[in-house]
PDB file of C-alpha atoms in Angstrom:
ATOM      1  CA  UNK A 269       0.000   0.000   0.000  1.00 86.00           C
ATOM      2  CA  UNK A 270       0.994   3.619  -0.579  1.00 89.00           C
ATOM      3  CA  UNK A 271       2.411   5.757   2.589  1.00 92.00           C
ATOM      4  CA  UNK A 272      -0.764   8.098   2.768  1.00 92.00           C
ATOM      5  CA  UNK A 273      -3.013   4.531   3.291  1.00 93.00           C
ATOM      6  CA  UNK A 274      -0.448   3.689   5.857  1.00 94.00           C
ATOM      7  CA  UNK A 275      -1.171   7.327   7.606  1.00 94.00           C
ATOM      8  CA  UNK A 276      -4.847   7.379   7.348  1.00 94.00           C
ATOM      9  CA  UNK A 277      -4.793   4.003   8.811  1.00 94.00           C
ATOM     10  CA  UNK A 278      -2.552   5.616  11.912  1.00 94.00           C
ATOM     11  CA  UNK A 279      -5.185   8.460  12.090  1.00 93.00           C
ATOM     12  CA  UNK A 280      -7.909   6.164  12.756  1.00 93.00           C
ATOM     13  CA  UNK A 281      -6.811   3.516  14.774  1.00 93.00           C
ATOM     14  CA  UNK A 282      -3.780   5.285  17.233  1.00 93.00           C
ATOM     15  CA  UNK A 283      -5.248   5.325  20.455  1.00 93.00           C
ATOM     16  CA  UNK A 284      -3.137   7.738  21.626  1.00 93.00           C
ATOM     17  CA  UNK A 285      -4.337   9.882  19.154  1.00 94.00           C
ATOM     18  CA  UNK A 286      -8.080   9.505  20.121  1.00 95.00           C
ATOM     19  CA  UNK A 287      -7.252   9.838  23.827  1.00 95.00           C
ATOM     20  CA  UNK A 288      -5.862  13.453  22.746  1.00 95.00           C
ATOM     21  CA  UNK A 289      -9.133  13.632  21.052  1.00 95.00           C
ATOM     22  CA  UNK A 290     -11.380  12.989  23.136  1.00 96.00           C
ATOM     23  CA  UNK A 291      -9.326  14.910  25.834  1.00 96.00           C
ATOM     24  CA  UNK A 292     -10.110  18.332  23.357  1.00 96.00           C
ATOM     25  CA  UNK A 293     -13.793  17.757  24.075  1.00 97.00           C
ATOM     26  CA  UNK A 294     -13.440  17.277  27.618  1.00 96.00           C
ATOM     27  CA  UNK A 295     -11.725  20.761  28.040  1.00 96.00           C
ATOM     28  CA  UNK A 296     -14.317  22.020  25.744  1.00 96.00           C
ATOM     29  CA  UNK A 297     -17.554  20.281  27.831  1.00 96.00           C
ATOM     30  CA  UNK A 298     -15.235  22.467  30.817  1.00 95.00           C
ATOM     31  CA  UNK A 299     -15.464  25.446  29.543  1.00 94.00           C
ATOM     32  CA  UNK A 300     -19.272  25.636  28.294  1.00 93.00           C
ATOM     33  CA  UNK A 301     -19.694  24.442  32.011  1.00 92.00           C
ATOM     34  CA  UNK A 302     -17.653  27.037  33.435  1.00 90.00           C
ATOM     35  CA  UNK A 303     -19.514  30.035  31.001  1.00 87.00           C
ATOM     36  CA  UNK A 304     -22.705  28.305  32.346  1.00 84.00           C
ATOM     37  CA  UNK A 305     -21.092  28.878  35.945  1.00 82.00           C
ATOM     38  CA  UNK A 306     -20.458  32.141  35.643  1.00 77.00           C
ATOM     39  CA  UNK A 307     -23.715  33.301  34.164  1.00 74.00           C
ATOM     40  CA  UNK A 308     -26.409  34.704  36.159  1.00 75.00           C
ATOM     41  CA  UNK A 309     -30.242  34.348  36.406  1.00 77.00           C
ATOM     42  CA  UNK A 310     -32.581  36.278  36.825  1.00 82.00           C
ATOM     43  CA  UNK A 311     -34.748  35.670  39.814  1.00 87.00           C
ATOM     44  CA  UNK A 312     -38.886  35.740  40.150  1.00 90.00           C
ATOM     45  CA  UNK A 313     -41.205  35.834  43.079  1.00 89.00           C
ATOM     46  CA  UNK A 314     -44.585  36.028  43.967  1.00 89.00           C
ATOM     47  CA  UNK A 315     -46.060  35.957  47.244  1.00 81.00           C
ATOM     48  CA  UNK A 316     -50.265  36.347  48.816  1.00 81.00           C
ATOM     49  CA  UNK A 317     -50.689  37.494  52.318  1.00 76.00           C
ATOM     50  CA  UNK A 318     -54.356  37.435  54.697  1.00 73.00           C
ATOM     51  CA  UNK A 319     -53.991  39.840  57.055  1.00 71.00           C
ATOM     52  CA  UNK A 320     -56.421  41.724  58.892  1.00 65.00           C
ATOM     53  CA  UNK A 321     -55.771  45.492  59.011  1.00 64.00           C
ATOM     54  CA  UNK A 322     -57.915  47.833  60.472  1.00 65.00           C
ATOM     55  CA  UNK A 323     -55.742  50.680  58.885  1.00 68.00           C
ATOM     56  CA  UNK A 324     -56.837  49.935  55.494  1.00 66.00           C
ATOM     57  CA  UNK A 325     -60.105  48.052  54.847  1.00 65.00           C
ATOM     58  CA  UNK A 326     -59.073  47.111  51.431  1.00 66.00           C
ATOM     59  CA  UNK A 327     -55.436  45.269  52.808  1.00 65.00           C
ATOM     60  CA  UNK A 328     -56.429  42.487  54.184  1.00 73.00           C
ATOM     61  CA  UNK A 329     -55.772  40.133  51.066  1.00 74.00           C
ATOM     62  CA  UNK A 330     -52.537  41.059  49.090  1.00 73.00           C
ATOM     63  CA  UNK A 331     -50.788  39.813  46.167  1.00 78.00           C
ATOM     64  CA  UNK A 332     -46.916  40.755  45.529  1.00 83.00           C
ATOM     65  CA  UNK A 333     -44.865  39.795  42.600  1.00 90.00           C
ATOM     66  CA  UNK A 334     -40.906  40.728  42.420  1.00 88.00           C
ATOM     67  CA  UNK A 335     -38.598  40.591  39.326  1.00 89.00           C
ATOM     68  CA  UNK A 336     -35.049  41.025  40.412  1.00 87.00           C
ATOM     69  CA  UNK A 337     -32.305  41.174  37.662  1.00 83.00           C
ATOM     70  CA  UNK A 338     -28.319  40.961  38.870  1.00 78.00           C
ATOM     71  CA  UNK A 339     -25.842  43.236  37.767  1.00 77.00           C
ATOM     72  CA  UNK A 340     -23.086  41.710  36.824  1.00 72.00           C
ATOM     73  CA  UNK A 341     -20.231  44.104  37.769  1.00 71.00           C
ATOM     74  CA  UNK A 342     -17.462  41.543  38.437  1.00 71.00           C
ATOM     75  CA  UNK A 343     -17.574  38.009  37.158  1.00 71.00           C
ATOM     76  CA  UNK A 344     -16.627  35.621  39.873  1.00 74.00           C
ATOM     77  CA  UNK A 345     -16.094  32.996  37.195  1.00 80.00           C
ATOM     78  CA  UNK A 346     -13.729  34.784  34.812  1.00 84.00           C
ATOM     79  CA  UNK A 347     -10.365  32.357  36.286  1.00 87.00           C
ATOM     80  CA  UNK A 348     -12.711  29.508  35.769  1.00 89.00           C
ATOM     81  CA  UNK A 349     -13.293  30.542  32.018  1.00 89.00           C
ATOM     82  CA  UNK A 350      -9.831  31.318  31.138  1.00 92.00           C
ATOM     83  CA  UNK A 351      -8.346  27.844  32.564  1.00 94.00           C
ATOM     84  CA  UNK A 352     -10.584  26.256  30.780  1.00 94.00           C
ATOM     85  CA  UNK A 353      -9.691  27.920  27.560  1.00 95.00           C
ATOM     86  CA  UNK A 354      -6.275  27.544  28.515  1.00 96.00           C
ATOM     87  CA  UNK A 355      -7.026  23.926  28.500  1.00 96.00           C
ATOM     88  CA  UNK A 356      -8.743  23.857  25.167  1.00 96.00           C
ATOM     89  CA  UNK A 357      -5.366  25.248  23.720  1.00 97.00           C
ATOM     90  CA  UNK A 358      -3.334  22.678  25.494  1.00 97.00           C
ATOM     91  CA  UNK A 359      -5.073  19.744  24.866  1.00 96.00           C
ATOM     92  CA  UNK A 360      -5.058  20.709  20.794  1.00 97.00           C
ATOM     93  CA  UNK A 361      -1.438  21.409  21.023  1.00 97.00           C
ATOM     94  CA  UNK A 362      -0.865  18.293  22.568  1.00 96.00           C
ATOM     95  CA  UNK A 363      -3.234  16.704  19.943  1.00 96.00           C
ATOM     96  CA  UNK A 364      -1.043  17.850  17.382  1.00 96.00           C
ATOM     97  CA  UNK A 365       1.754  16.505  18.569  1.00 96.00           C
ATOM     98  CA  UNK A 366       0.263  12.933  19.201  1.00 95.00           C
ATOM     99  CA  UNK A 367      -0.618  13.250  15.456  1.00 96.00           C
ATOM    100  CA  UNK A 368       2.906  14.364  14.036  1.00 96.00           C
ATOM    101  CA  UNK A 369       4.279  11.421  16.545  1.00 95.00           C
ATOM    102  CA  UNK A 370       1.860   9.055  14.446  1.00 95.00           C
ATOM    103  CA  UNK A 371       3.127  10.351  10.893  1.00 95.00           C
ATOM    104  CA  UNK A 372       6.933  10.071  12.341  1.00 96.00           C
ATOM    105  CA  UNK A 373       6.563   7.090  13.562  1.00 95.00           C
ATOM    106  CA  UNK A 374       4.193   5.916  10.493  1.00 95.00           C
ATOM    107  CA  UNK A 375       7.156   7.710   7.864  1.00 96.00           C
ATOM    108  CA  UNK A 376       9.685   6.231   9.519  1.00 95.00           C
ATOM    109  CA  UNK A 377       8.379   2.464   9.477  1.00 94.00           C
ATOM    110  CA  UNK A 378       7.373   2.645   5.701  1.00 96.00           C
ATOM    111  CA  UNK A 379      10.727   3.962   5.000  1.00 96.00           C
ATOM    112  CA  UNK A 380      12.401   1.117   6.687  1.00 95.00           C
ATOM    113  CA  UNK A 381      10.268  -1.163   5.204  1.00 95.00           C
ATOM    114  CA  UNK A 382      10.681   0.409   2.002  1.00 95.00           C
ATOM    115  CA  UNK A 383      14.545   0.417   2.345  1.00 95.00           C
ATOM    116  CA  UNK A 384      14.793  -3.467   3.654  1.00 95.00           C
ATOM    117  CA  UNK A 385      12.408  -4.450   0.494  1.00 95.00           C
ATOM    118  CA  UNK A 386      15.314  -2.762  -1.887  1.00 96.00           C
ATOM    119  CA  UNK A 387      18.187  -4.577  -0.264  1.00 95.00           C
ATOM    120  CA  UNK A 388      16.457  -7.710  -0.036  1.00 95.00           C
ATOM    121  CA  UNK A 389      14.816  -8.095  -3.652  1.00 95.00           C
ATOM    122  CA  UNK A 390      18.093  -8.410  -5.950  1.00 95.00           C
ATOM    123  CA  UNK A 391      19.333 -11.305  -2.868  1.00 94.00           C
ATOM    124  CA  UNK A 392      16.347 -13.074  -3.670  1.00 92.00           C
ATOM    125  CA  UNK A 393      16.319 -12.390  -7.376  1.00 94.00           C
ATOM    126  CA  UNK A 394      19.991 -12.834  -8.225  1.00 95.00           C
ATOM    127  CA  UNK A 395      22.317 -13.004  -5.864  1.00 94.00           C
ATOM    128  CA  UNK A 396      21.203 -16.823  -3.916  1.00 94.00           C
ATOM    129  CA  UNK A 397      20.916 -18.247  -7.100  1.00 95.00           C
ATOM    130  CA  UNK A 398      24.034 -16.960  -8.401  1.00 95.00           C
ATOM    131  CA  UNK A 399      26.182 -17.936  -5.257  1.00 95.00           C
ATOM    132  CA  UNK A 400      24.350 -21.833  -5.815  1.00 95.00           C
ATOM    133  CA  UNK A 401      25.380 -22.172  -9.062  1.00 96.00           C
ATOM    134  CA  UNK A 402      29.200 -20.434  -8.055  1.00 95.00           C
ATOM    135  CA  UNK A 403      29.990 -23.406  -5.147  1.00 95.00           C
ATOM    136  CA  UNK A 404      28.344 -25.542  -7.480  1.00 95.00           C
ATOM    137  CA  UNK A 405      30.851 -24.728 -10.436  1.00 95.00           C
ATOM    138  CA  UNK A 406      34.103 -24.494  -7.878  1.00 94.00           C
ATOM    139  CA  UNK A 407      32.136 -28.063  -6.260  1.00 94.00           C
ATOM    140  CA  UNK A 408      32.614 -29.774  -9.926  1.00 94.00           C
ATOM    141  CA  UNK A 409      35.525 -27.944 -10.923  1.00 95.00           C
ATOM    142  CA  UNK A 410      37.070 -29.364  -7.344  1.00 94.00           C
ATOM    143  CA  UNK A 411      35.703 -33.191  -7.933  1.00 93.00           C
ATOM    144  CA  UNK A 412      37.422 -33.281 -11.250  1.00 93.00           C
ATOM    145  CA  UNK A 413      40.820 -31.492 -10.112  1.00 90.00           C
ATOM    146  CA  UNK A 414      39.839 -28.482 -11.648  1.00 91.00           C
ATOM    147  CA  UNK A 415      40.005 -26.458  -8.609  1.00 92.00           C
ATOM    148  CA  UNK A 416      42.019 -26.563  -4.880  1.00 93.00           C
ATOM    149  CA  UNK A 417      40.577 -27.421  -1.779  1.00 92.00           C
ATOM    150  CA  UNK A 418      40.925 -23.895  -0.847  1.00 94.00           C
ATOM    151  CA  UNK A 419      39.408 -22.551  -3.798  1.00 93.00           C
ATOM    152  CA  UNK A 420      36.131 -25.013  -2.572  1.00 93.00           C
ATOM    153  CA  UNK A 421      36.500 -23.966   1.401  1.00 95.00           C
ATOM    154  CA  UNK A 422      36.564 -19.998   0.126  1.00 95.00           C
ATOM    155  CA  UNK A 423      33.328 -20.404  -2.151  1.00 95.00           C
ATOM    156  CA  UNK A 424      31.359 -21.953   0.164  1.00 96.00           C
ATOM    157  CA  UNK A 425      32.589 -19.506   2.815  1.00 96.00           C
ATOM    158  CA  UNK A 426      31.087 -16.731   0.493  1.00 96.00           C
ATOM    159  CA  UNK A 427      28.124 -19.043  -0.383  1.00 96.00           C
ATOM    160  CA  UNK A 428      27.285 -18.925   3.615  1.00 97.00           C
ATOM    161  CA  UNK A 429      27.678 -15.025   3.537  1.00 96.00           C
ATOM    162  CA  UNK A 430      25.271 -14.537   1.314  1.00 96.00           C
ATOM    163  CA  UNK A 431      22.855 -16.891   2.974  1.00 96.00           C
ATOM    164  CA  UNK A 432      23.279 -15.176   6.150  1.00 97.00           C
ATOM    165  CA  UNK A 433      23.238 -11.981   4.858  1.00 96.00           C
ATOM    166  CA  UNK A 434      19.788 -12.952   2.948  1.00 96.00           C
ATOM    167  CA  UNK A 435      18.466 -14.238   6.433  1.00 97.00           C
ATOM    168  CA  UNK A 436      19.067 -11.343   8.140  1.00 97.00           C
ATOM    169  CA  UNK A 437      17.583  -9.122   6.049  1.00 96.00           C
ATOM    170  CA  UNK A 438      14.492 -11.151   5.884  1.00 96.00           C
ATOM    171  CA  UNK A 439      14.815 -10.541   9.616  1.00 96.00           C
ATOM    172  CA  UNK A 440      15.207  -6.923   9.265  1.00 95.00           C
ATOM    173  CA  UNK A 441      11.946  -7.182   6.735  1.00 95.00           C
ATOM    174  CA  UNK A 442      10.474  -8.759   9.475  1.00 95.00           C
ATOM    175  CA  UNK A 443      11.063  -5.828  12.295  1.00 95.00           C
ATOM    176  CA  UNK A 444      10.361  -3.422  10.258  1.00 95.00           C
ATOM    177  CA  UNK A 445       6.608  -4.956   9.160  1.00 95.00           C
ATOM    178  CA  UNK A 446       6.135  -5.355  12.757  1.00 95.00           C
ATOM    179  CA  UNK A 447       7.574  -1.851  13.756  1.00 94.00           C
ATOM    180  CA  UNK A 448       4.982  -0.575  10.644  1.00 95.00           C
ATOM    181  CA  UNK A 449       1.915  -2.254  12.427  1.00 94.00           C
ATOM    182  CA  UNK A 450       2.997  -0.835  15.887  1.00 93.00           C
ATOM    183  CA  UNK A 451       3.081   2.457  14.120  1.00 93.00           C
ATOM    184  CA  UNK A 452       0.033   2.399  12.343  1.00 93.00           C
ATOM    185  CA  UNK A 453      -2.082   0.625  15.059  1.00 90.00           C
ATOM    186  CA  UNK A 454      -2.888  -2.739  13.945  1.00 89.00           C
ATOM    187  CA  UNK A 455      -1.822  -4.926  11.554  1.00 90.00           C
ATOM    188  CA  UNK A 456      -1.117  -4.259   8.092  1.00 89.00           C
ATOM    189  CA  UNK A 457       1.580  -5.944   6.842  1.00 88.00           C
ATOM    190  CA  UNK A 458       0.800 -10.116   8.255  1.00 80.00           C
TER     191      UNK A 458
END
């Protein structure tokens, strides 16, 4: 697959990417809860008294109602507000920095990968076939006195190299696939 799959992959499945996420709409649920905090409400009353007043004939039943509006001349809530906000910023900073660690670390596995797949593709094309058919030239070559014992010993030497060489790298193929699927978040490359 092509890097960008690779990244959108990361971007969806990191889950230290959605715990920055979801941390962004904590601080945001915060801070509509501390602007609720701070506002104020208006307050209504109404109220119905019997008494029996010899004053005033027509005052013995009474009905009050009261409207009473705050003024808000210093907000109690205002370091409430601004932490909050604070914490809005923070948390999207810190979300952006989960999500540049994803695409490094995403970036950096596909490039290994990518790198390991380059070394390892002429071994397995050319170079293990060639080194067979090499110590098995110098092997007839030394059954029919064609070649010296050492001339046998030093091609199969080489004919090991190459086979270890070839099995680490399929080892180094292998760490990097796995380092890939660590990166992206599950696995991609089986």
């Amino acid at each position: 697959m092509p890097r960008d799959e690779f990244r959108k992959i990361a971007l969806d499945t990191r889950p230290d990417l959605k715990a920055a996420v979801e941390a962004i709409d904590k601080a945001q649920t915060d801070h509509k809860l501390a602007i609720a905090n701070g506002s104020t409400d208006p307050t209504v009353g109404a109220w119905y008294t019997h008494n029996s007043s010899n004053n005033n004939p027509f005052g013995i039943n009474t009905l009050g109602v009261s409207a009473s509006i705050p003024l808000r001349i210093f907000d109690r809530n205002q370091g409430a507000k601004l932490r909050t906000q604070l914490d809005i910023n923070r948390n999207e900073r810190l979300r952006d920095a989960a999500e540049a660690t994803v695409l490094s670390d995403v970036d950096s596995g596909y490039a290994a990968l990518e790198s390991d797949l380059i070394l390892l593709r002429p071994y397995k094309a050319k170079y293990l076939q060639q080194s067979v058919r090499v110590r098995d030239t110098i092997f007839f070559s030394y059954q029919h006195g064609g070649a010296s014992l050492l001339d046998f010993l030093n091609v199969q030497a080489e004919y090991r190299t190459v086979q270890l060489v070839y099995v680490n790298l399929v080892g180094s193929y292998l760490s990097a696939a796995s380092q890939l699927n660590l990166a992206v978040g599950r696995e991609v490359i089986p």
